Coordinates of C-alpha atoms and ligand atoms in Angstrom, one line a residue:
X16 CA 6.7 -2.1 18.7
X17 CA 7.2 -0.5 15.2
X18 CA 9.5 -3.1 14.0
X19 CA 7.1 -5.7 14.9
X20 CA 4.2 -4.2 13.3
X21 CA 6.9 -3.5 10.5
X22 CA 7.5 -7.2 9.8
X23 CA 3.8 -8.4 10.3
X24 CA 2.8 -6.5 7.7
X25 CA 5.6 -7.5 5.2
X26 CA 4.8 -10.8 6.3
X27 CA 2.1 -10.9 5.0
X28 CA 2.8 -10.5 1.5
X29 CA 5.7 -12.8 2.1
X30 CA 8.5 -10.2 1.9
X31 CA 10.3 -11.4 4.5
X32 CA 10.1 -15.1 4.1
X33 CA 11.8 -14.5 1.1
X34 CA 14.2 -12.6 2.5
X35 CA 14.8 -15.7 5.4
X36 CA 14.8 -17.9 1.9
X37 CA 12.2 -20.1 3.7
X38 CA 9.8 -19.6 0.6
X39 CA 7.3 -20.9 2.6
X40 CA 4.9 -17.4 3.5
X41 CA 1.7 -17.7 4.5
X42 CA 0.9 -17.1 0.2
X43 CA 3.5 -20.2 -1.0
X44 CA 0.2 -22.2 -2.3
X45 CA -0.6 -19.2 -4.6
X46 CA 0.0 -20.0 -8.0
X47 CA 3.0 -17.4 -8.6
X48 CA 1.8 -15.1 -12.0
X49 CA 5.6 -15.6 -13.6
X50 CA 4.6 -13.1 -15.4
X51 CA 7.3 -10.8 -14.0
X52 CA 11.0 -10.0 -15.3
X53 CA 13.6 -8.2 -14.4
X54 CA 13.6 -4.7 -16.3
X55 CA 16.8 -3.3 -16.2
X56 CA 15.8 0.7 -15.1
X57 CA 19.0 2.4 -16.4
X58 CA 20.5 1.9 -19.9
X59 CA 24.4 3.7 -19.5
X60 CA 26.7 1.9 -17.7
X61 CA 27.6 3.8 -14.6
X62 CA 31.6 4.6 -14.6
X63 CA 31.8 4.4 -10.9
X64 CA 34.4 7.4 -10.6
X65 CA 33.2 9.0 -7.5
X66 CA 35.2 10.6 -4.5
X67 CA 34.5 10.5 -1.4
X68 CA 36.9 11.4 1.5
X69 CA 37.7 8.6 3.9
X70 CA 35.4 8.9 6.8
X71 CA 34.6 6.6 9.9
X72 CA 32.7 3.8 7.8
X73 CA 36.0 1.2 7.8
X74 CA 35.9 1.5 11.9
X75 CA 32.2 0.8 12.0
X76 CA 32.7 -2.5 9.4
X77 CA 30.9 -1.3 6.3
X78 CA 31.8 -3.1 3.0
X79 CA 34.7 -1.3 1.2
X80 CA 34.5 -1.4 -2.2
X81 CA 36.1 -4.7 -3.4
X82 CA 37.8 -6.3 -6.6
X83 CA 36.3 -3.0 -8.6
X84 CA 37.6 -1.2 -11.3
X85 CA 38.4 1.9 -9.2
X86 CA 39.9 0.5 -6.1
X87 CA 40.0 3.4 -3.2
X88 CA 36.6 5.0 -4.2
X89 CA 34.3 4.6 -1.4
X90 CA 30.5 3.7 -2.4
X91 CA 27.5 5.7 -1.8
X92 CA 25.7 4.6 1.4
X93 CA 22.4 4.4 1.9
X94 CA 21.1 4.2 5.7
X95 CA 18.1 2.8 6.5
X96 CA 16.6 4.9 9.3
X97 CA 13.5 3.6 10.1
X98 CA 14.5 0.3 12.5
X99 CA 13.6 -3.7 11.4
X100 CA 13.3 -2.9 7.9
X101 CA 16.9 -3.5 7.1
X102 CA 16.6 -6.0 4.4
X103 CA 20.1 -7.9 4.9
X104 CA 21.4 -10.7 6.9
X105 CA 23.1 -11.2 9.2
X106 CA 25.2 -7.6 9.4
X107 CA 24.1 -4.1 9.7
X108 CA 25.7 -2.9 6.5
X109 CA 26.2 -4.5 3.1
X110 CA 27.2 -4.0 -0.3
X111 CA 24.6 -4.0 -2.7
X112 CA 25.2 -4.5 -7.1
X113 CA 22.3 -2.3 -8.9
X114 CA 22.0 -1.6 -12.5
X115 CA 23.8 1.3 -12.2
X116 CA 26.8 0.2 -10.0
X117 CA 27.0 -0.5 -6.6
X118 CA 26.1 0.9 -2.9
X119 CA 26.3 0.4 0.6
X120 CA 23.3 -0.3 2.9
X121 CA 23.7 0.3 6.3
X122 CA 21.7 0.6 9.5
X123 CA 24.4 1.8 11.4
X124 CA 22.7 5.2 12.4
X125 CA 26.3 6.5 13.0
X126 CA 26.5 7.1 9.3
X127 CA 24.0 9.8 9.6
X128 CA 26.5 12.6 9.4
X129 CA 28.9 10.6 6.7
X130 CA 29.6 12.8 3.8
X131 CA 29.5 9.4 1.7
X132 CA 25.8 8.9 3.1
X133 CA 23.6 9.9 0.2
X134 CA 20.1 8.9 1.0
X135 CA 18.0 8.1 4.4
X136 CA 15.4 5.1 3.9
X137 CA 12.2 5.9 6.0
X138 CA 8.8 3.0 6.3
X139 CA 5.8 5.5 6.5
X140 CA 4.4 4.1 9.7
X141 CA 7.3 4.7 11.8
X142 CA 7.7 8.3 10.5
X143 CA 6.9 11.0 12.9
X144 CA 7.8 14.7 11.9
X145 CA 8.6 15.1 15.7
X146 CA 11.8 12.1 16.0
X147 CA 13.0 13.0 12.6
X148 CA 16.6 13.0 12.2
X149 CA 17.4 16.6 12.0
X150 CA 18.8 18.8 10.9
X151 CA 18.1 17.8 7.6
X152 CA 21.3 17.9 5.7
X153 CA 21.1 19.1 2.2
X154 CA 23.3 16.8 0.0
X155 CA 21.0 13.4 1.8
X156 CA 17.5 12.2 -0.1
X157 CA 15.0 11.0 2.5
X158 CA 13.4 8.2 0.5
X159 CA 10.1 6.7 1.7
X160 CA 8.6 3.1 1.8
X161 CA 4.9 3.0 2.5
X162 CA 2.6 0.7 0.3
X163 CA 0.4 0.5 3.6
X164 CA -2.9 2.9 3.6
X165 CA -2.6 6.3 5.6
X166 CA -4.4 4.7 8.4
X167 CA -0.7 4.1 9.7
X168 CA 0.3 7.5 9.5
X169 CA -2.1 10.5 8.2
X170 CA 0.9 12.9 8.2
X171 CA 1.5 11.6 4.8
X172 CA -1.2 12.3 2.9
X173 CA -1.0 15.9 4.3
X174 CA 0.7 17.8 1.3
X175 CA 3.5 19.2 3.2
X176 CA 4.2 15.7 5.1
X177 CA 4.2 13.7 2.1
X178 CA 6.8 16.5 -0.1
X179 CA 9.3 16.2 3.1
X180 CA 10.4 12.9 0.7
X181 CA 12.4 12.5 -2.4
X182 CA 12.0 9.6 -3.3
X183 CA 8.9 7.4 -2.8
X184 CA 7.2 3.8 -3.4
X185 CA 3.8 3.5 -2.1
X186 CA 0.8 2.2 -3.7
X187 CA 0.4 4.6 -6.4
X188 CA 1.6 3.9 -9.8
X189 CA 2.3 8.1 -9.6
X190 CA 5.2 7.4 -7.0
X191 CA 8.7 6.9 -7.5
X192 CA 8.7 3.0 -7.5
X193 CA 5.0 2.3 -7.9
X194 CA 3.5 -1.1 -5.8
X195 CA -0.1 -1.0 -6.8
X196 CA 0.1 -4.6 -7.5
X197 CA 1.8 -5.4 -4.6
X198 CA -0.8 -8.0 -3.7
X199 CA -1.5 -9.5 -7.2
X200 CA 0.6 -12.5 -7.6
X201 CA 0.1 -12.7 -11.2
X202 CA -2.9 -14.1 -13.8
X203 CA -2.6 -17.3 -13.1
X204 CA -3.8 -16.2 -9.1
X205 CA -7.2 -14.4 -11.4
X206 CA -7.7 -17.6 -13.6
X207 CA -8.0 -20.0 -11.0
X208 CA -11.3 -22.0 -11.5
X209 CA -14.0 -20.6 -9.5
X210 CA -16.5 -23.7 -7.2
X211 CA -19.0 -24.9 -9.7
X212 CA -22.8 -22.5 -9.5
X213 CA -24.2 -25.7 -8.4
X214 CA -22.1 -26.0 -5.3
X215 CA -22.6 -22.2 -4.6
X216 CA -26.5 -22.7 -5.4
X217 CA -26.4 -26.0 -2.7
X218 CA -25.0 -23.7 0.1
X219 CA -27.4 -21.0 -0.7
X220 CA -30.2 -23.8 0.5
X221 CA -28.6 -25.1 3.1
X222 CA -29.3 -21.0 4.8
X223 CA -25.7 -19.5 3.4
X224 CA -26.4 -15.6 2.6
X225 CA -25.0 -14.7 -0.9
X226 CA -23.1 -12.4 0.8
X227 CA -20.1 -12.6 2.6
X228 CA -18.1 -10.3 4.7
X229 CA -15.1 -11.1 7.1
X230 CA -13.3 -8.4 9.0
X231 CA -12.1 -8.0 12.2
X232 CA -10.6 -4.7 12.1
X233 CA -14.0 -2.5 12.3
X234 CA -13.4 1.2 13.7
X235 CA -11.0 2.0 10.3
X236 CA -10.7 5.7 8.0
X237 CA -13.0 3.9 5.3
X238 CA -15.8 3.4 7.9
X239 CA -16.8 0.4 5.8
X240 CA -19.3 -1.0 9.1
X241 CA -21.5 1.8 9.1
X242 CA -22.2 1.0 5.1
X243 CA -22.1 -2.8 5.1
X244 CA -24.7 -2.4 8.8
X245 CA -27.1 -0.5 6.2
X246 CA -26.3 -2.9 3.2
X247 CA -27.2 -5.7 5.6
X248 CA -31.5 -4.1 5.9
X249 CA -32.0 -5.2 2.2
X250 CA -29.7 -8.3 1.6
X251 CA -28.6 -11.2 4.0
X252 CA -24.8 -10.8 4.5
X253 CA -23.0 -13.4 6.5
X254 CA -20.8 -11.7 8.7
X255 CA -17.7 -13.7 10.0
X256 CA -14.9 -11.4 11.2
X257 CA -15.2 -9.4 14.9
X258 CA -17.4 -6.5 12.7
X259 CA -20.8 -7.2 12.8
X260 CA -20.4 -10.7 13.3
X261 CA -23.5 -12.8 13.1
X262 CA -22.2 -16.0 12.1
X263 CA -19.5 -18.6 13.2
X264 CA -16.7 -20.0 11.2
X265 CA -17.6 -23.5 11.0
X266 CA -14.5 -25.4 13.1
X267 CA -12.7 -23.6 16.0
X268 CA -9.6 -24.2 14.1
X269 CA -10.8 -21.6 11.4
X270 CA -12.1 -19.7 14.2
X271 CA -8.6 -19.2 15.7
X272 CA -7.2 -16.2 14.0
X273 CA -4.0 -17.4 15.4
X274 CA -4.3 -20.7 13.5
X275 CA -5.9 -20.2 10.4
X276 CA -4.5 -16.9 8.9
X277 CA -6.3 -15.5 5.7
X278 CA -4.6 -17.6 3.2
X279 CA -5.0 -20.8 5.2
X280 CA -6.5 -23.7 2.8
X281 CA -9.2 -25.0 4.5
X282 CA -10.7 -20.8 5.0
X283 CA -10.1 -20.2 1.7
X284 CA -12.5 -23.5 0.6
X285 CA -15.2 -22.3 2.9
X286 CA -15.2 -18.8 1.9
X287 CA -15.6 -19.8 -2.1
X288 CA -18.7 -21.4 -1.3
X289 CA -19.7 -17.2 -1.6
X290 CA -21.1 -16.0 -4.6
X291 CA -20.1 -12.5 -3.7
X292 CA -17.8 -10.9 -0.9
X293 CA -17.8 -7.4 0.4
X294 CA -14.4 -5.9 -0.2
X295 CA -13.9 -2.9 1.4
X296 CA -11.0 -1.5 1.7
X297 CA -9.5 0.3 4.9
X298 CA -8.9 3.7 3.5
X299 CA -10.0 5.2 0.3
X300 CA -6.5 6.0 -1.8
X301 CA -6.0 6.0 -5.5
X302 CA -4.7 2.7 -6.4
X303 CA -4.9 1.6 -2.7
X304 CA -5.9 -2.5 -3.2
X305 CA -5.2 -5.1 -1.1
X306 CA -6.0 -9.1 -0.7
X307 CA -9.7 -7.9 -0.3
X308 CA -9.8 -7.3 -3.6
X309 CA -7.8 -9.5 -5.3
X310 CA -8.5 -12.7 -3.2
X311 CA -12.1 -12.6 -4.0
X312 CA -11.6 -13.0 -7.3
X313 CA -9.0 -15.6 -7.4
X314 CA -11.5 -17.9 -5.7
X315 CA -13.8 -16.9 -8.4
X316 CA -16.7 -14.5 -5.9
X317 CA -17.6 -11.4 -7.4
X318 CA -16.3 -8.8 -5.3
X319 CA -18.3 -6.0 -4.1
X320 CA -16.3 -3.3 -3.7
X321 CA -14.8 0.4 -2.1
X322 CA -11.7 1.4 -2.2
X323 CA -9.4 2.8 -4.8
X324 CA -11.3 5.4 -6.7
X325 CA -9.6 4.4 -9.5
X326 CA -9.9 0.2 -9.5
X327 CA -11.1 0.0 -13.0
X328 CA -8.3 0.6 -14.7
X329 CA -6.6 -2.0 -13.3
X330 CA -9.4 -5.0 -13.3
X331 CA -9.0 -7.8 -15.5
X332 CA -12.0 -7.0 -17.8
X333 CA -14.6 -4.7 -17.5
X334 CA -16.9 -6.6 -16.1
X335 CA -15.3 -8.2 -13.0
X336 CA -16.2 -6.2 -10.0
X337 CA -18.9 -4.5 -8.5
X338 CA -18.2 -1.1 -7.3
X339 CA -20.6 -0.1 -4.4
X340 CA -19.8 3.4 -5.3
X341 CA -22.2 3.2 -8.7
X342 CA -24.8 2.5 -6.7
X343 CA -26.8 5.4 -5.5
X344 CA -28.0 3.6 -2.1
X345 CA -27.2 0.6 -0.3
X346 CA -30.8 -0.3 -1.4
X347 CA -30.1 0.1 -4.9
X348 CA -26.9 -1.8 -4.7
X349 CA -28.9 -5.1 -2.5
X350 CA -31.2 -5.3 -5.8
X351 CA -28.8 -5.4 -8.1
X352 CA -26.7 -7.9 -6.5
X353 CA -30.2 -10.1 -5.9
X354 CA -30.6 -9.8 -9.7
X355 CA -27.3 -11.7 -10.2
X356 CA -27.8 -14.2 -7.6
X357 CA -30.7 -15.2 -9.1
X358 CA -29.5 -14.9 -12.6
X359 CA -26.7 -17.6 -13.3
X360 CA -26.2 -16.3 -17.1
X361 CA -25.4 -12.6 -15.2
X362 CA -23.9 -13.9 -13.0
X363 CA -21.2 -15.6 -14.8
X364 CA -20.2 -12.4 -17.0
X365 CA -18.4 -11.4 -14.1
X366 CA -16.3 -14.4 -14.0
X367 CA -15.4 -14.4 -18.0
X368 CA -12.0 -12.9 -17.6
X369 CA -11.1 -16.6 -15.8
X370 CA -11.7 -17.8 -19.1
X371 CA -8.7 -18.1 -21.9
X372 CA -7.7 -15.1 -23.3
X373 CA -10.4 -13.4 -20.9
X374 CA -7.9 -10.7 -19.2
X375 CA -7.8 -8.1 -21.9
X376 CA -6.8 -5.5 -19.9
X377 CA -3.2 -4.4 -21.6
X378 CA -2.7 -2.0 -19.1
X379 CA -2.8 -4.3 -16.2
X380 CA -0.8 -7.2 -18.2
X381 CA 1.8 -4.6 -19.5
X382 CA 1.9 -3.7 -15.6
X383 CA 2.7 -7.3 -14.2
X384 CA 5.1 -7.8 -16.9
X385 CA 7.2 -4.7 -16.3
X386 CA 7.3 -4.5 -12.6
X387 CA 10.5 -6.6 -11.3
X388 CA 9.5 -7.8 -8.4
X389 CA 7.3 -10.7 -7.1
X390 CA 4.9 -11.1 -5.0
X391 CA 5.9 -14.4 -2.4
X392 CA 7.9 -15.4 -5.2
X393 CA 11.6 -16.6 -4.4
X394 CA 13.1 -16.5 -8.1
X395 CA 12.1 -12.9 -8.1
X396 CA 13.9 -9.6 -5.9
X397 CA 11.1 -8.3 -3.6
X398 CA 10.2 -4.7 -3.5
X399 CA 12.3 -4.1 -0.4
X400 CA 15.8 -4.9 -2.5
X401 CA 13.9 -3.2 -5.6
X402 CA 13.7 -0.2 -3.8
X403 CA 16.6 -0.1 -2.2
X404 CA 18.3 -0.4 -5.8
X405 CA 16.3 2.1 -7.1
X406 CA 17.4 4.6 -4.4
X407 CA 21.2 3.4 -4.8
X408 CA 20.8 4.4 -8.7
X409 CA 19.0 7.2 -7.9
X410 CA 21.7 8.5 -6.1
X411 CA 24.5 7.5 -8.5
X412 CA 22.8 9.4 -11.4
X413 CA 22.5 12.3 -9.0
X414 CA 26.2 12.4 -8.1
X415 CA 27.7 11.7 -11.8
X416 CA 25.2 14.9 -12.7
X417 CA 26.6 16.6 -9.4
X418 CA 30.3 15.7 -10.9
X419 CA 29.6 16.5 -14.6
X420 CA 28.0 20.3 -13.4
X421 CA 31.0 20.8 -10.7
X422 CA 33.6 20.3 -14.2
X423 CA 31.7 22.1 -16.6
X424 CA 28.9 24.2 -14.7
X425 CA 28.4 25.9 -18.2
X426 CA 27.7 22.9 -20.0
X427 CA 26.0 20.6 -17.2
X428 CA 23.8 22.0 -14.9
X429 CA 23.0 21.4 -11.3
X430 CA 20.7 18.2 -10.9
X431 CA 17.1 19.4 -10.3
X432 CA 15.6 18.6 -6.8
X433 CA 13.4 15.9 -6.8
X434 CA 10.3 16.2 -5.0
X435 CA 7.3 13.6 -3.9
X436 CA 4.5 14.6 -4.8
X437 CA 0.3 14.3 -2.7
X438 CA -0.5 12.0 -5.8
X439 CA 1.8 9.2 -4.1
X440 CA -0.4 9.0 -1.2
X441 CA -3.6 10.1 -2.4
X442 CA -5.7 9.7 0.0
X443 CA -8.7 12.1 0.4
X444 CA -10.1 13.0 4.3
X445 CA -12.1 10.0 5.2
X446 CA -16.0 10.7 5.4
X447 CA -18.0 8.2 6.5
X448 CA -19.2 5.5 5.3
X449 CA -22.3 5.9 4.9
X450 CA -24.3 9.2 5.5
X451 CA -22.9 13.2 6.7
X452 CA -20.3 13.7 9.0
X453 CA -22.6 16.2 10.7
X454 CA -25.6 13.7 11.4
X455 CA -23.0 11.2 13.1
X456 CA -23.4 12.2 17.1
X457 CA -20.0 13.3 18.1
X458 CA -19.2 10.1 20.4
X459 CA -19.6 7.9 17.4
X460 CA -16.1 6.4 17.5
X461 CA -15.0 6.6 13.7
X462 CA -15.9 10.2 14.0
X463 CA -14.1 10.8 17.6
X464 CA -10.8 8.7 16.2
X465 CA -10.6 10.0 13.1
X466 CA -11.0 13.6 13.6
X467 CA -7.9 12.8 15.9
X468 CA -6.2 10.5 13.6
X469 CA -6.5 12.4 10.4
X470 CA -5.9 16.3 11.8
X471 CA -2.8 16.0 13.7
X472 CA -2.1 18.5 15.9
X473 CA -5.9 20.6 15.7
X474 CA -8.6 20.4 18.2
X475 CA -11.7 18.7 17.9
X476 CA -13.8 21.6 16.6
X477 CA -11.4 22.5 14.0
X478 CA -11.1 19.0 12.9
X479 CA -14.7 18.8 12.8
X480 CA -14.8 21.8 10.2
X481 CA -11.5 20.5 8.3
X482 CA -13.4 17.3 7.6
X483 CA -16.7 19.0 6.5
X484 CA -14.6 21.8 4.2
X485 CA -11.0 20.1 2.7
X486 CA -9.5 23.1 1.4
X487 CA -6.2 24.9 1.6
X488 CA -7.1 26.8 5.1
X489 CA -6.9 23.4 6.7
X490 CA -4.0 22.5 4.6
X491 CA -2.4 25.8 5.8
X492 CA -3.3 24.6 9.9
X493 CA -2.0 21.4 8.8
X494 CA 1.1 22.9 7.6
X495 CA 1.6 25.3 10.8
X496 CA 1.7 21.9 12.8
X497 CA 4.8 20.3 10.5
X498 CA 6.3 23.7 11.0
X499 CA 6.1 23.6 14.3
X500 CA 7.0 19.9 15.3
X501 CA 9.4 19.8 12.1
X502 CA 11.1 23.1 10.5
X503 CA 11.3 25.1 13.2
X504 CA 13.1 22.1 15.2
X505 CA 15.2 21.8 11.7
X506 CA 16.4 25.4 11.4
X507 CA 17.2 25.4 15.4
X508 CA 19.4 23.0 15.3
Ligands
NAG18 C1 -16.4 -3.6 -22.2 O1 -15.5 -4.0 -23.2 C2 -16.2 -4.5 -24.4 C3 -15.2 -5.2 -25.3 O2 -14.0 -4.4 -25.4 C4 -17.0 -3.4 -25.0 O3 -17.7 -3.9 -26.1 C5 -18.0 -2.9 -24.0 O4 -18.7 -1.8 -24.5 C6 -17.3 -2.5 -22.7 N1 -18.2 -2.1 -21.7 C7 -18.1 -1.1 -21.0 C8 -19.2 -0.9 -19.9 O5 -17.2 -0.3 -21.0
NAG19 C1 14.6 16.8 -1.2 O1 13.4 17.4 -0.9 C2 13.5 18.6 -0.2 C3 12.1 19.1 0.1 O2 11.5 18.3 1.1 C4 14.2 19.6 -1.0 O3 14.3 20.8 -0.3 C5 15.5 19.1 -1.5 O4 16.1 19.9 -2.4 C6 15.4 17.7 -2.1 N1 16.7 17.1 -2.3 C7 17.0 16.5 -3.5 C8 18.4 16.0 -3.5 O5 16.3 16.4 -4.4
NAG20 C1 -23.9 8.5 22.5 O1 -24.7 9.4 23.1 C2 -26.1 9.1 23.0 C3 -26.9 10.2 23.7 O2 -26.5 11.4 23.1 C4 -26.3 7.8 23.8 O3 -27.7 7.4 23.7 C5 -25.4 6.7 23.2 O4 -25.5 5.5 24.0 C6 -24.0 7.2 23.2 N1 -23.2 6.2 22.5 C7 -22.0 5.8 22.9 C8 -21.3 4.8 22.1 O5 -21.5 6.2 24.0
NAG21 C1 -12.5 26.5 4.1 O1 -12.7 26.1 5.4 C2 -13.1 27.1 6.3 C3 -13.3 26.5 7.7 O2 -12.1 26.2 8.2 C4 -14.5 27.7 5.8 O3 -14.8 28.7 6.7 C5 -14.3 28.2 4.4 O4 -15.6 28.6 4.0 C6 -13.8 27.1 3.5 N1 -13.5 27.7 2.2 C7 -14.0 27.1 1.1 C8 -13.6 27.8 -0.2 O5 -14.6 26.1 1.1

């Protein structure tokens, strides 16, 4: 069930269709950005000379190092634990060339215990501190995938779940190998013309709201329903999606979630007849943004938006979005976005970065151009291989530093550990949407799932006060849990 859910979410950024070289995912009519390159992460050439005894990876058909300079020297291997991740075909272990020199990649899960195995590969939403491979042996790095939102897996964005890791690459540009963009196909998906104000303004008469929200996953951390329900008192909001649904999609082909996925064409035409869509993120994480965000904008809607605290600094202008959060009331926020409705020359500010030269925004263009992966692109690696490199370079730096301080202790030392940190998965306790915790009747569901969800391991009542006061005496509870399910287990062993 985990690797399912595993590849429907890579999916859906087309991770895996390039890995099946279909380059057809359910994003190939996106213009692709090509603003991308390859960036090269490590400038010395690595000089390969590392020993490792001979163990069992011949009899279990891992790639031997082949036509190298240093025939005999067995390669670093680096074991992807968490299951249908693996991103190699058709074997379960394969040789992989990084800037740095070259590794192994294995699934094999008999490699655990290999001296030669150098780093375990972990996706966040499989990770449970109860099935982790323990003990935990001292000379492996546990490096973690998880650009999904905590709602997968609250233990890590619990301080002492999220520093179990070495290595990272989540959402946050903080993290090891950052993936905030990792839905942003490039400008040219931003500068896409937007439907003509006179199309928009037709629809508007015809009954359309100028609002628009489709979602179908309702009961989520963010609690985005219980704001949006309010929202909906002072400004018509066309609601398509299973949450607050008052509206139809117009053909039961669009209505078919199993036929017309977000991207599909003929969705995407209908929902730019919108002069604004809610985008509300599912958790509320710095740098956590997804397709809400960015598809809005590419079919030229105004997005109205909750999510990453930090969005700004990675819009294409400053003028693009509408944050709810800047509003002091949902009421507040209904006028404002009835001014611009009503106000074309308003309106249209928000839509200037569409225009040449109109993304000034260095940080985000310096960002796009650096990172080295694409998103649904099939010239470029995807973040999976990027990853995996940057782990497999990782860990030949750490062993030439190992080597160097085992020759000349005086004049090398011992390589630092390296430690994730709580800003890769910042996510604060969820509160709700909209209102206090403690006026929410305790068999509201957000409140009765997420006191579960987020508090692993304390009771309802504790929960209840963890949410209301966030401070280290929870973090403390929270850390007597791991203990239990995780060091305790680890030291018995
Ligand atoms: C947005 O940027 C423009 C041009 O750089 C600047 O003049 C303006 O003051 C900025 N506005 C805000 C709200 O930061
Ligand atoms: C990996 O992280 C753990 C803490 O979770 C730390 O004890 C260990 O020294 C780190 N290992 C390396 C190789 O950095
Ligand atoms: C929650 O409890 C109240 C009474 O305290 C009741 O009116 C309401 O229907 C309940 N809601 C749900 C979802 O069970
Ligand atoms: C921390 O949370 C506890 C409840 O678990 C509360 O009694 C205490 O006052 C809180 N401390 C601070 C500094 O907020």
């Amino acid at each position: 069930m985990a690797a399912g859910h595993t590849g429907a979410m890579l999916a859906t950024i087309g991770v895996l269709s390039v890995l099946s070289a279909s380059g057809s995912g359910p994003m190939a009519d996106v213009e692709a950005g090509g603003e991308a390159e390859w960036v090269e992460p490590w400038d010395e050439p690595w000089d390969g000379a590392v020993f490792r005894s001979p163990s069992a990876l011949g009899t279990v058909g891992v790639a031997q190092s082949r036509g190298s300079q240093r025939p005999g020297k067995d390669l670093p291997v680096l074991l992807w634990w968490s299951p249908g991740l693996f991103p190699h075909f058709p074997g379960d272990s394969e040789r992989i060339e990084c800037a740095r020199g070259a590794c192994v990649a294995s699934r094999d899960r008999r490699l655990r215990g290999d001296p030669r195995t150098r780093a375990l590969l972990f996706y966040g939403t499989d990770f449970r501190a109860s099935d982790a491979p323990l003990p935990r042996l001292v000379h492996q790095s546990w490096a973690l995938l998880h650009e999904e939102s905590p709602l997968n897996n609250f233990l890590l964005s619990h301080t002492p779940g999220i520093r179990l890791f070495n290595l990272t690459a989540t959402f946050s540009r903080h993290s090891d190998y950052p993936l905030p963009l990792q839905w942003l196909p490039g400008t040219a998906y931003l500068r896409r013309a937007a439907t003509p104000l006179q199309e928009r303004a037709e629809w508007r008469r015809r009954g359309y709201a100028p609002l628009l929200y489709l979602q179908s996953h309702c009961d989520v951390p963010a609690d985005r329903d219980r704001y949006v329900r309010e929202l909906m008192r002072y400004i018509p909001v066309d609601s398509y999606g299973k949450c607050l649904q008052n509206r139809e999609l117009p053909t039961p082909r669009l209505q078919d979630t199993t036929t017309a996925t977000t991207e599909d064409p003929e969705l995407l035409a209908f929902l730019s007849r919108y002069k604004f869509h809610l985008a509300l993120e599912n958790a509320i994480c710095d740098d956590y943004m997804t397709e809400k965000l960015w598809r809005p904008m590419h079919l030229g809607a105004v997005p109205v938006y909750r999510g990453s605290p930090s969005v700004r600094d990675w819009m294409p202008n400053n003028h693009s979005i509408i944050l709810i959060d800047d509003f002091e009331s949902p009421h507040k926020l209904a006028e404002f976005i009835d001014f611009l409705d009503k106000n074309d020359e308003e309106y249209m500010k928000y839509l200037a970065y569409k225009q040449p030269g109109g993304i000034t925004n260095q940080f985000l263009l310096e960002s796009l151009r650096r990172r080295e992966w694409g998103v649904n692109d099939p010239l470029l690696p995807n973040y999976l291989n990027g990853f995996e490199c940057f782990v497999c370079d990782h860990e030949l730096a750490r062993l030439d530093a190992e080597k160097a301080h085992a020759a000349s202790p005086g004049d090398s030392p011992a390589p630092e550990p390296h430690i994730a940190q709580p800003s890769h998965m910042d996510c604060p306790v969820p509160t709700p949407g909209f209102g206090n915790v403690e006026d929410i009747p305790e068999n509201d569901s957000w409140k009765e799932m997420w006191l579960q969800d987020y508090w692993q391991g304390l009771d309802q009542g504790e929960a209840l006060t963890a949410m209301i006061h966030n401070n280290e005496t929870q973090q403390k509870k929270f850390w007597d849990y791991l203990h239990e399910t995780f060091m305790k287990r680890n030291q018995n062993l």
